Amino acid sequence: MAEVNETDQTPNLGDSTTPSQPKPEQITTTNVAVPIPDVGPQLQVVVDEFILKNGSSDEEVRTAARNDLRDFIEREEIGITTLLVVVKYAHEFKNADLLDAFCERVADLIKDKKVVGVREIFGIVNDFTPEEEHALRDEHPWAFED
Amino acid sequence: MNEFLHFLRFSRLEYMNQGLEMSLPDELWRWILELGVNTSCLTYKDLCCISMSCRRLNRLSKEDVLWSKLLSFDFPAHVSSSTDRQSPKSIYQIRFEKDKVKKLLAERRAVLRIESRIHEHTRKLHEIEGRLVDENEKLKAAIDELKGLRRVKEASTALKVWQPEIIHSRQKQIVENCSVPVGFRINALEMEIKLCKQHISGFLRARKDENDRLEAAKERLSKVKYHPLQSFGLDDESRNSRKSTGKNLKRVKHE
């Protein structure tokens, strides 16, 4: 199998106009690689497709790719565990758009939740003492008065 | 013993779905929170809830970057001086509470204004009702009088023809009892009746109009008094509908 060339990999953070960006016809599957262990093959396929399309020079293709990925994540209700796995790998492979798509989903899951709800999503352990919790609640009533 | 359990718990992170937040480094949490704020996905409320979930997220959700951004979104008029020694989060809270008071006072003023209009409309309606009653009475009186006069007229016409004596004398009585010039008075009454009816229909229109205005004012009042959840500017329902219809409404950072 051909080696994966680092410079031909997915675009760096925020840098989508580098001259070294491969032309669409040059992108082959060997250049596109964010292999993510522990996620299902379906998601891997979708991610790979996203990366491929996101490298296009056509704005519409890129936007469509982002929307498709977003819709897929939402439709399939990708679990938090998987979301975090992809986030970490996207971060490691410096794929800003992939990272953003999944981070947005995580933020979406957190949004409009109460404290208990937030904890439930991640299985967060409450490490506050009762006094600290009380103090926190006293600190924030302004945010919850309806 | 606790530490051991702690270790166990974190070594079975994904299997147990516990403490997943620990699998992300601070840097990534910051990214998620910043992205959330920048896209208007996360609000001050969300950040406050997050800050109460555990110590680590408390620290991460307090960061100035996040609250400065929220300030610039929600209270753009705020001019931050370089001598601001308070954290952006505190500044946000202060602005938020001031804004709330302002809104409350404005609302109270609006309510009072509308209530006085309602009072006015009600008073006018009452007045119109009174006039309607009067005019209806006038109308009735005129109609009754007209009926009577018409009988007189019939009687005087009938007298010109032969009638049995009983009827003849009764009719004579009717005619003699009438002291007004019949023809003249009938014309006057017919005109008065016409006028009354016109007035009445005018009052009915006015009453409807005034009533419409009253209802409109009541509607306005109920709208002003109704608050769905008092988050900044928007209520949760409208934010949820924004989510499903308005991906384009999100402020996406790098588009």
mmCIF file of C-alpha atoms in Angstrom:
data_model
loop_
_atom_site.group_PDB
_atom_site.id
_atom_site.type_symbol
_atom_site.label_atom_id
_atom_site.label_comp_id
_atom_site.label_asym_id
_atom_site.label_seq_id
_atom_site.Cartn_x
_atom_site.Cartn_y
_atom_site.Cartn_z
ATOM 1 C CA MET A 1 0.000 0.000 0.000
ATOM 2 C CA ALA A 2 1.274 3.474 -0.782
ATOM 3 C CA GLU A 3 2.537 5.442 2.145
ATOM 4 C CA VAL A 4 0.418 8.141 3.566
ATOM 5 C CA ASN A 5 2.248 11.346 2.913
ATOM 6 C CA GLU A 6 1.910 13.739 5.842
ATOM 7 C CA THR A 7 1.854 16.857 3.708
ATOM 8 C CA ASP A 8 -0.872 15.491 1.481
ATOM 9 C CA GLN A 9 -3.075 14.748 4.382
ATOM 10 C CA THR A 10 -6.160 16.613 5.375
ATOM 11 C CA PRO A 11 -5.843 20.406 5.623
ATOM 12 C CA ASN A 12 -4.221 21.956 8.655
ATOM 13 C CA LEU A 13 -6.035 24.062 11.151
ATOM 14 C CA GLY A 14 -7.725 26.942 9.359
ATOM 15 C CA ASP A 15 -5.281 26.782 6.513
ATOM 16 C CA SER A 16 -7.350 25.894 3.514
ATOM 17 C CA THR A 17 -5.520 27.950 0.958
ATOM 18 C CA THR A 18 -2.077 26.456 1.127
ATOM 19 C CA PRO A 19 -0.527 26.048 -2.274
ATOM 20 C CA SER A 20 0.447 22.540 -1.361
ATOM 21 C CA GLN A 21 -3.173 21.462 -1.145
ATOM 22 C CA PRO A 22 -3.645 18.534 -3.484
ATOM 23 C CA LYS A 23 -5.844 19.078 -6.504
ATOM 24 C CA PRO A 24 -9.082 17.057 -6.395
ATOM 25 C CA GLU A 25 -7.939 14.648 -9.042
ATOM 26 C CA GLN A 26 -4.793 13.952 -7.063
ATOM 27 C CA ILE A 27 -6.603 12.869 -3.950
ATOM 28 C CA THR A 28 -6.678 9.163 -3.718
ATOM 29 C CA THR A 29 -7.751 7.034 -0.855
ATOM 30 C CA THR A 30 -4.187 6.682 0.255
ATOM 31 C CA ASN A 31 -4.002 10.422 0.873
ATOM 32 C CA VAL A 32 -7.130 10.529 2.870
ATOM 33 C CA ALA A 33 -6.648 8.806 6.114
ATOM 34 C CA VAL A 34 -8.015 9.388 9.511
ATOM 35 C CA PRO A 35 -8.306 5.779 10.430
ATOM 36 C CA ILE A 36 -10.287 5.673 13.600
ATOM 37 C CA PRO A 37 -10.208 2.523 15.610
ATOM 38 C CA ASP A 38 -13.208 1.601 17.716
ATOM 39 C CA VAL A 39 -15.793 3.175 15.478
ATOM 40 C CA GLY A 40 -18.097 1.203 13.235
ATOM 41 C CA PRO A 41 -17.229 0.766 9.555
ATOM 42 C CA GLN A 42 -20.229 2.847 8.564
ATOM 43 C CA LEU A 43 -18.972 5.904 10.405
ATOM 44 C CA GLN A 44 -15.476 5.370 9.078
ATOM 45 C CA VAL A 45 -16.846 5.407 5.544
ATOM 46 C CA VAL A 46 -18.802 8.594 6.196
ATOM 47 C CA VAL A 47 -15.778 10.280 7.738
ATOM 48 C CA ASP A 48 -13.567 9.267 4.857
ATOM 49 C CA GLU A 49 -16.086 10.606 2.385
ATOM 50 C CA PHE A 50 -16.293 13.833 4.300
ATOM 51 C CA ILE A 51 -12.564 14.295 4.248
ATOM 52 C CA LEU A 52 -12.483 13.595 0.547
ATOM 53 C CA LYS A 53 -15.191 16.069 -0.317
ATOM 54 C CA ASN A 54 -13.920 18.622 2.131
ATOM 55 C CA GLY A 55 -10.689 18.789 0.211
ATOM 56 C CA SER A 56 -12.520 19.962 -2.871
ATOM 57 C CA SER A 57 -11.851 23.435 -4.207
ATOM 58 C CA ASP A 58 -15.557 23.861 -4.821
ATOM 59 C CA GLU A 59 -17.213 25.696 -1.958
ATOM 60 C CA GLU A 60 -20.559 24.035 -2.579
ATOM 61 C CA VAL A 61 -19.084 20.569 -2.412
ATOM 62 C CA ARG A 62 -17.421 21.405 0.878
ATOM 63 C CA THR A 63 -20.596 22.851 2.354
ATOM 64 C CA ALA A 64 -22.584 19.844 1.203
ATOM 65 C CA ALA A 65 -20.001 17.557 2.747
ATOM 66 C CA ARG A 66 -20.255 19.350 6.071
ATOM 67 C CA ASN A 67 -24.039 19.211 6.037
ATOM 68 C CA ASP A 68 -24.029 15.548 5.110
ATOM 69 C CA LEU A 69 -21.691 14.714 7.951
ATOM 70 C CA ARG A 70 -23.747 16.743 10.381
ATOM 71 C CA ASP A 71 -26.959 15.095 9.257
ATOM 72 C CA PHE A 72 -25.435 11.660 9.506
ATOM 73 C CA ILE A 73 -24.227 12.224 13.041
ATOM 74 C CA GLU A 74 -27.628 13.505 14.059
ATOM 75 C CA ARG A 75 -29.632 10.852 12.260
ATOM 76 C CA GLU A 76 -27.640 7.946 13.535
ATOM 77 C CA GLU A 77 -27.479 9.472 17.007
ATOM 78 C CA ILE A 78 -23.813 8.675 17.290
ATOM 79 C CA GLY A 79 -23.044 7.966 20.907
ATOM 80 C CA ILE A 80 -20.954 10.222 23.069
ATOM 81 C CA THR A 81 -18.193 7.668 23.367
ATOM 82 C CA THR A 82 -17.727 7.500 19.631
ATOM 83 C CA LEU A 83 -18.025 11.256 19.286
ATOM 84 C CA LEU A 84 -15.192 11.766 21.739
ATOM 85 C CA VAL A 85 -13.052 9.177 20.017
ATOM 86 C CA VAL A 86 -13.419 10.961 16.710
ATOM 87 C CA VAL A 87 -12.776 14.315 18.351
ATOM 88 C CA LYS A 88 -9.498 13.082 19.732
ATOM 89 C CA TYR A 89 -8.402 11.563 16.477
ATOM 90 C CA ALA A 90 -9.433 14.576 14.424
ATOM 91 C CA HIS A 91 -7.408 16.686 16.809
ATOM 92 C CA GLU A 92 -4.419 14.400 16.490
ATOM 93 C CA PHE A 93 -4.574 14.425 12.717
ATOM 94 C CA LYS A 94 -5.130 18.168 12.755
ATOM 95 C CA ASN A 95 -8.315 18.013 10.728
ATOM 96 C CA ALA A 96 -10.032 21.199 11.812
ATOM 97 C CA ASP A 97 -13.262 20.689 9.907
ATOM 98 C CA LEU A 98 -13.725 17.153 11.119
ATOM 99 C CA LEU A 99 -12.934 18.287 14.628
ATOM 100 C CA ASP A 100 -15.435 21.113 14.421
ATOM 101 C CA ALA A 101 -18.203 18.900 13.092
ATOM 102 C CA PHE A 102 -17.916 16.529 16.008
ATOM 103 C CA CYS A 103 -17.263 19.163 18.636
ATOM 104 C CA GLU A 104 -20.384 20.963 17.499
ATOM 105 C CA ARG A 105 -22.323 17.805 18.054
ATOM 106 C CA VAL A 106 -20.951 17.446 21.565
ATOM 107 C CA ALA A 107 -21.868 21.053 22.308
ATOM 108 C CA ASP A 108 -25.310 20.373 20.905
ATOM 109 C CA LEU A 109 -25.768 17.505 23.308
ATOM 110 C CA ILE A 110 -24.819 19.674 26.255
ATOM 111 C CA LYS A 111 -27.041 22.551 25.280
ATOM 112 C CA ASP A 112 -30.205 23.247 27.238
ATOM 113 C CA LYS A 113 -29.439 20.560 29.756
ATOM 114 C CA LYS A 114 -29.626 20.986 33.464
ATOM 115 C CA VAL A 115 -26.653 20.188 35.654
ATOM 116 C CA VAL A 116 -27.806 16.625 36.190
ATOM 117 C CA GLY A 117 -28.318 16.223 32.467
ATOM 118 C CA VAL A 118 -24.802 17.376 31.685
ATOM 119 C CA ARG A 119 -23.408 14.934 34.203
ATOM 120 C CA GLU A 120 -25.451 12.118 32.742
ATOM 121 C CA ILE A 121 -24.139 12.587 29.226
ATOM 122 C CA PHE A 122 -20.555 11.999 30.214
ATOM 123 C CA GLY A 123 -21.028 10.072 33.393
ATOM 124 C CA ILE A 124 -19.413 12.965 35.225
ATOM 125 C CA VAL A 125 -18.749 12.309 38.855
ATOM 126 C CA ASN A 126 -19.816 15.134 41.100
ATOM 127 C CA ASP A 127 -16.697 15.996 43.043
ATOM 128 C CA PHE A 128 -18.115 18.934 44.917
ATOM 129 C CA THR A 129 -18.803 18.793 48.597
ATOM 130 C CA PRO A 130 -22.379 19.567 49.566
ATOM 131 C CA GLU A 131 -21.243 22.944 50.877
ATOM 132 C CA GLU A 132 -19.490 23.719 47.633
ATOM 133 C CA GLU A 133 -22.557 22.721 45.666
ATOM 134 C CA HIS A 134 -24.664 24.936 47.814
ATOM 135 C CA ALA A 135 -22.269 27.812 47.312
ATOM 136 C CA LEU A 136 -22.358 27.277 43.572
ATOM 137 C CA ARG A 137 -26.106 27.297 43.477
ATOM 138 C CA ASP A 138 -26.099 30.529 45.439
ATOM 139 C CA GLU A 139 -23.667 31.952 42.969
ATOM 140 C CA HIS A 140 -25.846 31.310 39.959
ATOM 141 C CA PRO A 141 -29.496 32.033 40.661
ATOM 142 C CA TRP A 142 -29.463 34.890 38.167
ATOM 143 C CA ALA A 143 -28.960 32.408 35.388
ATOM 144 C CA PHE A 144 -31.994 30.375 36.288
ATOM 145 C CA GLU A 145 -34.659 32.812 37.315
ATOM 146 C CA ASP A 146 -37.512 32.429 34.893
ATOM 147 C CA MET B 1 -9.428 2.181 48.884
ATOM 148 C CA ASN B 2 -11.016 5.202 47.252
ATOM 149 C CA GLU B 3 -8.056 5.705 44.995
ATOM 150 C CA PHE B 4 -8.219 2.141 43.875
ATOM 151 C CA LEU B 5 -11.857 2.457 42.986
ATOM 152 C CA HIS B 6 -11.060 5.746 41.292
ATOM 153 C CA PHE B 7 -8.447 3.994 39.202
ATOM 154 C CA LEU B 8 -10.804 1.150 38.373
ATOM 155 C CA ARG B 9 -13.458 3.575 37.320
ATOM 156 C CA PHE B 10 -11.229 5.441 34.931
ATOM 157 C CA SER B 11 -9.663 2.373 33.464
ATOM 158 C CA ARG B 12 -13.058 1.200 32.351
ATOM 159 C CA LEU B 13 -13.987 4.554 30.930
ATOM 160 C CA GLU B 14 -15.735 3.707 27.774
ATOM 161 C CA TYR B 15 -17.206 0.458 28.887
ATOM 162 C CA MET B 16 -18.830 2.032 31.909
ATOM 163 C CA ASN B 17 -19.712 5.302 30.200
ATOM 164 C CA GLN B 18 -18.427 6.990 33.312
ATOM 165 C CA GLY B 19 -16.192 9.970 33.600
ATOM 166 C CA LEU B 20 -16.002 10.304 29.847
ATOM 167 C CA GLU B 21 -15.153 13.949 30.202
ATOM 168 C CA MET B 22 -11.798 12.865 31.522
ATOM 169 C CA SER B 23 -10.903 11.332 28.192
ATOM 170 C CA LEU B 24 -10.552 14.767 26.674
ATOM 171 C CA PRO B 25 -7.644 17.028 27.535
ATOM 172 C CA ASP B 26 -8.351 20.603 28.665
ATOM 173 C CA GLU B 27 -7.418 21.871 25.254
ATOM 174 C CA LEU B 28 -10.219 19.925 23.588
ATOM 175 C CA TRP B 29 -12.743 20.909 26.211
ATOM 176 C CA ARG B 30 -11.823 24.506 25.620
ATOM 177 C CA TRP B 31 -12.322 23.955 21.935
ATOM 178 C CA ILE B 32 -15.760 22.441 22.427
ATOM 179 C CA LEU B 33 -16.894 25.226 24.760
ATOM 180 C CA GLU B 34 -15.496 27.971 22.571
ATOM 181 C CA LEU B 35 -17.040 26.501 19.474
ATOM 182 C CA GLY B 36 -20.333 26.122 21.292
ATOM 183 C CA VAL B 37 -20.301 29.746 22.385
ATOM 184 C CA ASN B 38 -19.165 31.064 19.029
ATOM 185 C CA THR B 39 -21.922 29.261 17.199
ATOM 186 C CA SER B 40 -24.481 30.464 19.729
ATOM 187 C CA CYS B 41 -25.154 26.880 20.615
ATOM 188 C CA LEU B 42 -24.159 27.327 24.236
ATOM 189 C CA THR B 43 -25.538 30.202 26.268
ATOM 190 C CA TYR B 44 -24.777 31.696 29.632
ATOM 191 C CA LYS B 45 -27.212 29.236 31.111
ATOM 192 C CA ASP B 46 -25.427 26.254 29.609
ATOM 193 C CA LEU B 47 -22.051 27.481 30.824
ATOM 194 C CA CYS B 48 -23.441 27.921 34.311
ATOM 195 C CA CYS B 49 -24.879 24.415 34.320
ATOM 196 C CA ILE B 50 -21.605 23.027 33.061
ATOM 197 C CA SER B 51 -19.753 24.919 35.744
ATOM 198 C CA MET B 52 -21.786 23.144 38.384
ATOM 199 C CA SER B 53 -21.192 19.647 37.108
ATOM 200 C CA CYS B 54 -17.708 19.082 38.438
ATOM 201 C CA ARG B 55 -14.589 20.976 39.474
ATOM 202 C CA ARG B 56 -12.700 20.599 36.279
ATOM 203 C CA LEU B 57 -15.556 21.795 34.100
ATOM 204 C CA ASN B 58 -16.186 24.539 36.604
ATOM 205 C CA ARG B 59 -12.706 25.839 35.952
ATOM 206 C CA LEU B 60 -12.960 25.408 32.185
ATOM 207 C CA SER B 61 -16.355 27.010 31.819
ATOM 208 C CA LYS B 62 -15.369 30.118 33.715
ATOM 209 C CA GLU B 63 -12.697 31.141 31.305
ATOM 210 C CA ASP B 64 -12.591 34.738 30.205
ATOM 211 C CA VAL B 65 -12.562 33.923 26.516
ATOM 212 C CA LEU B 66 -15.982 32.351 26.756
ATOM 213 C CA TRP B 67 -17.636 35.056 28.793
ATOM 214 C CA SER B 68 -16.058 37.884 26.830
ATOM 215 C CA LYS B 69 -17.564 36.343 23.750
ATOM 216 C CA LEU B 70 -20.959 36.070 25.398
ATOM 217 C CA LEU B 71 -20.696 39.674 26.486
ATOM 218 C CA SER B 72 -19.991 40.787 22.961
ATOM 219 C CA PHE B 73 -22.954 38.762 21.692
ATOM 220 C CA ASP B 74 -25.519 39.548 24.345
ATOM 221 C CA PHE B 75 -24.493 42.982 25.568
ATOM 222 C CA PRO B 76 -22.613 44.549 22.722
ATOM 223 C CA ALA B 77 -23.188 48.061 24.009
ATOM 224 C CA HIS B 78 -20.955 47.349 26.956
ATOM 225 C CA VAL B 79 -17.707 49.206 26.749
ATOM 226 C CA SER B 80 -15.094 47.420 28.753
ATOM 227 C CA SER B 81 -12.546 49.664 30.296
ATOM 228 C CA SER B 82 -9.050 48.472 30.811
ATOM 229 C CA THR B 83 -9.562 48.983 34.500
ATOM 230 C CA ASP B 84 -12.182 46.252 34.594
ATOM 231 C CA ARG B 85 -10.840 44.128 37.342
ATOM 232 C CA GLN B 86 -13.801 41.840 37.405
ATOM 233 C CA SER B 87 -13.937 38.651 35.439
ATOM 234 C CA PRO B 88 -15.984 38.695 32.253
ATOM 235 C CA LYS B 89 -18.342 36.259 33.893
ATOM 236 C CA SER B 90 -19.062 38.678 36.732
ATOM 237 C CA ILE B 91 -19.446 41.517 34.303
ATOM 238 C CA TYR B 92 -21.892 39.415 32.339
ATOM 239 C CA GLN B 93 -23.894 38.688 35.438
ATOM 240 C CA ILE B 94 -24.046 42.367 36.351
ATOM 241 C CA ARG B 95 -25.111 43.384 32.880
ATOM 242 C CA PHE B 96 -27.632 40.609 32.799
ATOM 243 C CA GLU B 97 -29.244 41.646 36.046
ATOM 244 C CA LYS B 98 -29.285 45.320 35.106
ATOM 245 C CA ASP B 99 -30.879 44.458 31.828
ATOM 246 C CA LYS B 100 -33.488 42.386 33.577
ATOM 247 C CA VAL B 101 -34.449 45.280 35.837
ATOM 248 C CA LYS B 102 -34.642 47.590 32.846
ATOM 249 C CA LYS B 103 -36.893 45.180 31.049
ATOM 250 C CA LEU B 104 -39.104 44.745 34.063
ATOM 251 C CA LEU B 105 -39.612 48.477 34.421
ATOM 252 C CA ALA B 106 -40.296 48.915 30.735
ATOM 253 C CA GLU B 107 -42.800 46.143 30.918
ATOM 254 C CA ARG B 108 -44.499 47.665 33.890
ATOM 255 C CA ARG B 109 -44.804 50.977 32.063
ATOM 256 C CA ALA B 110 -46.241 49.239 29.039
ATOM 257 C CA VAL B 111 -48.757 47.416 31.180
ATOM 258 C CA LEU B 112 -49.907 50.625 32.840
ATOM 259 C CA ARG B 113 -50.257 52.351 29.514
ATOM 260 C CA ILE B 114 -52.381 49.596 28.070
ATOM 261 C CA GLU B 115 -54.471 49.296 31.202
ATOM 262 C CA SER B 116 -55.357 52.961 31.023
ATOM 263 C CA ARG B 117 -56.360 52.552 27.385
ATOM 264 C CA ILE B 118 -58.557 49.645 28.330
ATOM 265 C CA HIS B 119 -60.157 51.800 30.968
ATOM 266 C CA GLU B 120 -60.799 54.489 28.389
ATOM 267 C CA HIS B 121 -62.309 52.121 25.868
ATOM 268 C CA THR B 122 -64.526 50.609 28.521
ATOM 269 C CA ARG B 123 -65.731 54.026 29.545
ATOM 270 C CA LYS B 124 -66.550 54.963 25.967
ATOM 271 C CA LEU B 125 -68.377 51.713 25.437
ATOM 272 C CA HIS B 126 -70.470 52.425 28.469
ATOM 273 C CA GLU B 127 -71.321 55.834 27.095
ATOM 274 C CA ILE B 128 -72.338 54.412 23.737
ATOM 275 C CA GLU B 129 -74.478 51.800 25.426
ATOM 276 C CA GLY B 130 -76.279 54.557 27.299
ATOM 277 C CA ARG B 131 -76.955 56.458 24.120
ATOM 278 C CA LEU B 132 -78.234 53.330 22.442
ATOM 279 C CA VAL B 133 -80.687 52.759 25.238
ATOM 280 C CA ASP B 134 -81.950 56.324 25.018
ATOM 281 C CA GLU B 135 -82.290 56.256 21.298
ATOM 282 C CA ASN B 136 -84.113 52.942 21.381
ATOM 283 C CA GLU B 137 -86.583 54.387 23.840
ATOM 284 C CA LYS B 138 -87.117 57.388 21.632
ATOM 285 C CA LEU B 139 -87.694 55.103 18.705
ATOM 286 C CA LYS B 140 -90.194 53.014 20.565
ATOM 287 C CA ALA B 141 -92.099 56.070 21.712
ATOM 288 C CA ALA B 142 -92.236 57.458 18.206
ATOM 289 C CA ILE B 143 -93.448 54.160 16.783
ATOM 290 C CA ASP B 144 -96.157 53.930 19.375
ATOM 291 C CA GLU B 145 -97.309 57.440 18.719
ATOM 292 C CA LEU B 146 -97.264 56.811 15.005
ATOM 293 C CA LYS B 147 -99.432 53.739 15.455
ATOM 294 C CA GLY B 148 -101.939 55.791 17.364
ATOM 295 C CA LEU B 149 -101.996 58.574 14.799
ATOM 296 C CA ARG B 150 -102.452 56.143 11.990
ATOM 297 C CA ARG B 151 -105.507 54.816 13.732
ATOM 298 C CA VAL B 152 -106.811 58.374 13.904
ATOM 299 C CA LYS B 153 -106.179 58.889 10.256
ATOM 300 C CA GLU B 154 -107.991 55.668 9.399
ATOM 301 C CA ALA B 155 -110.853 56.724 11.567
ATOM 302 C CA SER B 156 -111.201 60.133 9.947
ATOM 303 C CA THR B 157 -111.130 58.552 6.521
ATOM 304 C CA ALA B 158 -113.710 56.005 7.539
ATOM 305 C CA LEU B 159 -116.032 58.727 8.798
ATOM 306 C CA LYS B 160 -116.515 59.865 5.249
ATOM 307 C CA VAL B 161 -118.291 56.637 4.496
ATOM 308 C CA TRP B 162 -121.437 55.241 5.958
ATOM 309 C CA GLN B 163 -120.843 53.011 9.002
ATOM 310 C CA PRO B 164 -123.052 51.364 11.561
ATOM 311 C CA GLU B 165 -123.816 53.838 14.377
ATOM 312 C CA ILE B 166 -121.628 52.122 17.069
ATOM 313 C CA ILE B 167 -118.587 52.115 14.892
ATOM 314 C CA HIS B 168 -119.342 55.626 13.637
ATOM 315 C CA SER B 169 -119.461 57.104 17.090
ATOM 316 C CA ARG B 170 -116.355 55.293 18.225
ATOM 317 C CA GLN B 171 -114.450 56.607 15.283
ATOM 318 C CA LYS B 172 -115.751 60.119 15.904
ATOM 319 C CA GLN B 173 -114.433 59.827 19.446
ATOM 320 C CA ILE B 174 -110.983 58.784 18.250
ATOM 321 C CA VAL B 175 -110.814 61.723 15.878
ATOM 322 C CA GLU B 176 -112.016 64.212 18.433
ATOM 323 C CA ASN B 177 -109.617 62.982 21.082
ATOM 324 C CA CYS B 178 -106.691 63.749 18.932
ATOM 325 C CA SER B 179 -105.472 67.241 19.526
ATOM 326 C CA VAL B 180 -102.619 67.391 17.116
ATOM 327 C CA PRO B 181 -102.638 68.056 13.422
ATOM 328 C CA VAL B 182 -102.561 64.457 12.259
ATOM 329 C CA GLY B 183 -101.012 64.729 8.837
ATOM 330 C CA PHE B 184 -98.293 67.042 10.001
ATOM 331 C CA ARG B 185 -97.484 65.022 13.052
ATOM 332 C CA ILE B 186 -97.351 61.751 11.110
ATOM 333 C CA ASN B 187 -94.763 63.209 8.772
ATOM 334 C CA ALA B 188 -92.730 64.509 11.653
ATOM 335 C CA LEU B 189 -92.826 61.154 13.407
ATOM 336 C CA GLU B 190 -91.839 59.253 10.308
ATOM 337 C CA MET B 191 -88.861 61.506 9.909
ATOM 338 C CA GLU B 192 -87.966 61.118 13.570
ATOM 339 C CA ILE B 193 -88.137 57.353 13.301
ATOM 340 C CA LYS B 194 -85.836 57.422 10.320
ATOM 341 C CA LEU B 195 -83.397 59.582 12.206
ATOM 342 C CA CYS B 196 -83.506 57.376 15.268
ATOM 343 C CA LYS B 197 -82.728 54.338 13.195
ATOM 344 C CA GLN B 198 -79.819 56.126 11.617
ATOM 345 C CA HIS B 199 -78.489 57.145 14.993
ATOM 346 C CA ILE B 200 -78.896 53.634 16.288
ATOM 347 C CA SER B 201 -76.980 52.083 13.440
ATOM 348 C CA GLY B 202 -74.300 54.718 13.954
ATOM 349 C CA PHE B 203 -74.073 53.813 17.627
ATOM 350 C CA LEU B 204 -73.948 50.133 16.812
ATOM 351 C CA ARG B 205 -71.017 50.733 14.481
ATOM 352 C CA ALA B 206 -69.277 52.878 17.050
ATOM 353 C CA ARG B 207 -69.877 50.230 19.680
ATOM 354 C CA LYS B 208 -68.356 47.562 17.488
ATOM 355 C CA ASP B 209 -65.348 49.706 16.716
ATOM 356 C CA GLU B 210 -64.780 50.580 20.327
ATOM 357 C CA ASN B 211 -65.186 46.967 21.298
ATOM 358 C CA ASP B 212 -62.660 45.906 18.701
ATOM 359 C CA ARG B 213 -60.247 48.434 20.112
ATOM 360 C CA LEU B 214 -60.898 47.174 23.594
ATOM 361 C CA GLU B 215 -60.275 43.584 22.580
ATOM 362 C CA ALA B 216 -57.105 44.554 20.755
ATOM 363 C CA ALA B 217 -55.851 46.346 23.847
ATOM 364 C CA LYS B 218 -56.638 43.343 26.019
ATOM 365 C CA GLU B 219 -54.770 41.142 23.583
ATOM 366 C CA ARG B 220 -51.766 43.462 23.725
ATOM 367 C CA LEU B 221 -51.910 43.392 27.480
ATOM 368 C CA SER B 222 -51.909 39.622 27.651
ATOM 369 C CA LYS B 223 -48.938 39.487 25.294
ATOM 370 C CA VAL B 224 -46.944 41.950 27.348
ATOM 371 C CA LYS B 225 -47.685 40.118 30.530
ATOM 372 C CA TYR B 226 -46.833 36.697 29.197
ATOM 373 C CA HIS B 227 -43.244 35.675 29.546
ATOM 374 C CA PRO B 228 -41.995 32.382 28.458
ATOM 375 C CA LEU B 229 -38.672 31.518 30.053
ATOM 376 C CA GLN B 230 -36.756 34.646 30.629
ATOM 377 C CA SER B 231 -33.461 33.900 28.971
ATOM 378 C CA PHE B 232 -31.837 36.705 27.122
ATOM 379 C CA GLY B 233 -34.205 37.841 24.461
ATOM 380 C CA LEU B 234 -35.291 34.397 23.497
ATOM 381 C CA ASP B 235 -37.287 31.714 25.136
ATOM 382 C CA ASP B 236 -36.300 28.081 24.956
ATOM 383 C CA GLU B 237 -39.084 27.155 22.578
ATOM 384 C CA SER B 238 -37.984 29.637 20.031
ATOM 385 C CA ARG B 239 -34.380 28.594 20.463
ATOM 386 C CA ASN B 240 -35.346 24.978 19.837
ATOM 387 C CA SER B 241 -37.238 25.903 16.732
ATOM 388 C CA ARG B 242 -34.221 27.916 15.691
ATOM 389 C CA LYS B 243 -32.175 24.746 15.970
ATOM 390 C CA SER B 244 -34.302 22.789 13.569
ATOM 391 C CA THR B 245 -34.893 25.513 11.029
ATOM 392 C CA GLY B 246 -31.948 27.736 11.288
ATOM 393 C CA LYS B 247 -28.560 26.200 10.912
ATOM 394 C CA ASN B 248 -27.915 29.316 8.896
ATOM 395 C CA LEU B 249 -28.782 31.415 11.893
ATOM 396 C CA LYS B 250 -25.830 30.102 13.842
ATOM 397 C CA ARG B 251 -22.853 32.350 13.852
ATOM 398 C CA VAL B 252 -20.338 30.010 12.368
ATOM 399 C CA LYS B 253 -16.826 31.137 12.988
ATOM 400 C CA HIS B 254 -15.053 30.169 9.838
ATOM 401 C CA GLU B 255 -17.533 30.293 7.004
#
